[in-house]
Coordinates of C-alpha atoms in Angstrom, one line a residue:
M1 CA -31.1 316.6 75.8
Q2 CA -28.4 317.2 72.9
T3 CA -26.1 315.4 74.3
L4 CA -28.5 312.4 75.7
S5 CA -30.0 312.1 71.9
R6 CA -26.3 311.7 70.8
G7 CA -25.8 308.9 73.6
I8 CA -29.2 307.1 72.6
R9 CA -28.2 307.7 68.7
M10 CA -24.7 305.9 69.3
L11 CA -26.1 303.0 71.4
E12 CA -28.4 302.4 68.3
L13 CA -25.5 302.5 65.6
L14 CA -23.8 300.1 67.6
A15 CA -26.7 297.7 68.3
D16 CA -27.3 297.7 64.5
A17 CA -23.2 297.4 63.7
S18 CA -22.1 293.9 62.6
E19 CA -19.0 293.9 64.2
P20 CA -17.1 296.6 67.2
L21 CA -16.7 300.0 65.8
T22 CA -13.9 302.6 66.1
I23 CA -14.3 306.2 67.5
P24 CA -13.8 307.8 64.3
V25 CA -16.3 305.5 62.8
I26 CA -18.7 306.5 65.2
A27 CA -17.9 310.1 65.2
S28 CA -18.1 310.1 61.3
R29 CA -21.5 308.1 61.0
L30 CA -23.5 310.1 63.5
G31 CA -21.5 313.4 62.2
L32 CA -19.9 314.4 65.4
H33 CA -16.7 315.8 66.2
R34 CA -14.1 313.3 67.5
S35 CA -13.5 314.7 70.8
I36 CA -17.4 315.2 71.6
A37 CA -18.2 311.4 70.2
Y38 CA -15.1 310.2 72.9
R39 CA -16.4 312.3 75.9
I40 CA -20.3 310.5 75.2
L41 CA -18.8 307.0 74.8
R42 CA -16.8 307.4 77.8
T43 CA -19.6 308.4 79.7
L44 CA -21.9 305.2 78.3
E45 CA -18.7 303.2 79.1
D46 CA -18.5 304.4 82.9
H47 CA -21.9 302.8 82.9
G48 CA -21.2 299.5 81.4
L49 CA -23.5 299.8 78.2
V50 CA -20.3 300.3 75.9
V51 CA -17.2 298.1 76.2
R52 CA -13.9 298.7 74.2
D53 CA -11.8 296.0 73.0
A54 CA -8.2 295.5 72.8
A55 CA -7.6 297.7 69.7
G56 CA -9.9 300.6 71.0
A57 CA -12.9 299.8 69.0
V58 CA -16.4 299.6 70.7
E59 CA -19.5 297.1 71.1
L60 CA -22.4 297.4 73.2
G61 CA -21.5 296.1 76.8
P62 CA -23.0 293.4 78.9
R63 CA -24.8 296.3 80.9
M64 CA -27.2 296.8 77.9
A65 CA -28.4 293.0 77.9
T66 CA -29.2 293.6 81.5
L67 CA -31.2 296.5 80.9
A68 CA -32.5 294.9 77.9
R69 CA -33.7 291.8 80.0
A70 CA -36.6 294.0 81.7
V71 CA -38.1 295.2 78.7
S72 CA -41.8 293.5 78.0
R73 CA -40.0 290.9 80.7
D74 CA -43.5 289.0 80.7
L75 CA -44.0 288.9 76.7
Q76 CA -40.2 287.5 76.5
S77 CA -40.9 284.6 79.2
A78 CA -44.1 283.8 77.7
A79 CA -42.6 283.8 74.1
L80 CA -39.4 281.6 74.8
P81 CA -40.9 278.3 75.4
Q82 CA -43.5 278.7 72.1
L83 CA -40.2 279.8 70.5
T84 CA -38.2 277.1 71.0
A85 CA -40.5 275.2 70.4
V86 CA -41.5 276.7 66.6
A87 CA -37.7 277.0 66.1
N88 CA -36.9 273.3 66.7
E89 CA -40.0 271.8 64.9
L90 CA -39.5 274.0 61.5
T91 CA -35.5 274.5 61.9
M92 CA -36.0 278.0 61.2
T93 CA -35.1 280.8 63.5
A94 CA -37.8 282.4 65.1
F95 CA -39.0 285.5 66.9
V96 CA -40.9 288.0 68.7
A97 CA -41.0 291.6 67.1
V98 CA -43.2 294.9 68.5
L99 CA -43.7 298.3 67.1
D100 CA -41.6 300.7 68.4
R101 CA -43.0 304.0 66.8
H102 CA -42.5 303.8 63.1
D103 CA -40.0 300.9 63.1
V104 CA -40.5 296.9 63.9
V105 CA -37.9 295.6 66.6
T106 CA -37.1 292.4 67.5
L107 CA -37.4 291.6 71.2
V108 CA -36.6 287.7 71.8
T109 CA -35.4 285.4 69.0
V110 CA -34.4 281.9 69.2
E111 CA -32.2 279.6 66.8
P112 CA -32.9 276.2 66.0
S113 CA -30.6 274.1 67.9
H114 CA -29.9 271.0 65.3
A115 CA -29.8 272.9 62.5
H116 CA -26.7 272.3 60.1
A117 CA -27.4 276.0 59.0
H118 CA -29.6 279.2 60.0
V119 CA -30.1 282.5 60.0
A120 CA -29.1 284.8 62.7
Q121 CA -31.7 287.3 63.7
R122 CA -30.5 289.4 67.0
P123 CA -33.0 291.1 69.6
G124 CA -32.8 294.9 68.9
T125 CA -32.8 295.1 65.1
R126 CA -35.1 297.1 63.6
H127 CA -36.5 297.7 60.3
P128 CA -39.3 300.0 58.9
L129 CA -43.0 298.7 59.6
A130 CA -43.4 298.9 55.8
S131 CA -40.7 296.5 55.1
G132 CA -41.3 292.8 56.0
A133 CA -43.8 290.1 57.1
P134 CA -43.6 290.8 61.0
G135 CA -44.4 294.8 59.7
I136 CA -47.0 293.5 57.1
A137 CA -48.8 291.4 60.1
I138 CA -48.3 294.1 62.6
Q139 CA -50.3 296.4 60.0
S140 CA -52.8 293.9 59.5
V141 CA -54.5 294.4 63.2
L142 CA -53.9 298.1 63.7
T143 CA -56.7 300.0 64.8
E144 CA -58.0 303.6 63.2
E145 CA -56.8 305.2 66.3
Q146 CA -53.3 303.3 66.2
W147 CA -52.8 304.4 62.7
R148 CA -53.4 308.2 63.5
E149 CA -50.7 307.8 65.9
L150 CA -48.4 306.9 63.0
P151 CA -48.5 310.4 60.7
G152 CA -46.9 309.3 57.4
E153 CA -47.5 305.7 57.6
H154 CA -50.2 304.0 55.6
P155 CA -51.1 300.2 55.7
R156 CA -49.7 297.9 52.8
K157 CA -51.8 296.4 50.2
E158 CA -50.6 293.2 51.4
A159 CA -52.1 294.0 55.1
E160 CA -55.2 293.7 53.5
S161 CA -54.4 290.0 52.6
A162 CA -52.7 289.1 55.5
R163 CA -55.8 289.7 57.9
T164 CA -58.1 287.6 55.4
R165 CA -55.8 284.6 56.0
G166 CA -54.1 285.5 59.0
Y167 CA -50.6 285.4 58.1
A168 CA -48.1 287.9 56.2
T169 CA -45.2 286.8 54.1
S170 CA -42.1 288.5 52.5
H171 CA -38.9 287.8 50.5
D172 CA -35.9 289.9 49.8
E173 CA -37.6 292.5 51.6
V174 CA -35.7 293.4 55.1
I175 CA -32.0 291.2 54.3
A176 CA -31.8 289.9 50.4
G177 CA -32.2 286.4 49.9
L178 CA -34.0 285.6 52.9
A179 CA -38.1 285.0 53.5
S180 CA -40.2 285.4 56.7
I181 CA -43.6 284.3 57.1
A182 CA -45.3 286.0 60.3
V183 CA -48.6 286.2 62.3
P184 CA -50.2 289.0 64.7
L185 CA -49.5 288.6 68.4
R186 CA -51.8 290.1 70.2
A187 CA -50.8 290.0 74.0
H188 CA -52.6 291.7 76.4
G189 CA -50.9 295.2 77.8
Q190 CA -48.5 294.8 75.2
P191 CA -47.6 296.7 72.1
P192 CA -48.6 295.2 68.6
A193 CA -46.2 292.6 68.0
A194 CA -45.9 289.4 65.3
L195 CA -44.3 286.3 66.1
A196 CA -42.2 285.2 63.1
V197 CA -40.0 282.9 61.5
V198 CA -36.4 284.1 59.0
Y199 CA -35.3 281.2 56.7
V200 CA -33.3 280.7 53.3
S201 CA -35.2 278.1 51.8
T202 CA -37.7 275.2 52.9
A203 CA -39.6 272.3 52.0
L204 CA -42.6 273.8 53.8
D205 CA -45.3 275.9 52.0
A206 CA -46.5 278.7 54.1
P207 CA -49.9 278.1 55.1
T208 CA -48.3 275.2 56.9
I209 CA -45.6 277.6 58.6
A210 CA -48.2 279.9 59.4
S211 CA -50.6 277.2 61.2
R212 CA -47.7 276.5 63.4
L213 CA -46.8 280.1 64.3
T214 CA -50.7 280.5 64.7
E215 CA -51.0 278.0 67.5
A216 CA -48.0 279.1 69.3
A217 CA -48.8 282.9 69.1
A218 CA -52.4 281.9 70.5
A219 CA -50.1 279.8 73.7
I220 CA -48.4 283.0 74.4
E221 CA -51.4 285.0 74.7
S222 CA -53.3 282.8 76.8
D223 CA -50.6 283.1 79.2
L224 CA -50.0 286.8 79.0
R225 CA -54.3 287.0 79.7

């Protein structure tokens, strides 16, 4: 079980990294002896979950993408057309994030196709439930029973405002310089989720963006009924 836990932590570390990591760096960040890290990475490599480049640095392998496509497949399929429309209409990166224990994890993302510059939001990116517009939007619809399953977590005061107006906003919370707007996504049979956009600046006001997100969320929810 300890080896399995270490392997999962390595995959999470690589998923959060912005570039391939060397084995010494991986071992150091996880507090492992280099030989132990190497043996676990060899096993992950044998299963195609990680790959090494010519210099020996490690990154996630193509097998991970295959496994990820099976996660909430129905939600991803229903969300993709709506995310594409939202991203291109608003010229912002659009994504769906889901609650995973105490974190909010990006499930699927679409970047605008004709924008001169846009923000990258990779699937698998995670941040605490207490941070960012998607987290606030999810908090706004959690039931008392769901809160009891999250010991140590407490709703932010912004969650009440989000519940009243139907959307949440944040700025400089998850990544400095970026703003986000999110609406709850109540998909039958799926974990609590949010539909969101992330951007640097825009001429659109928050209610206008939120209205478009609400329309897209309703279409996704309808497809999944």
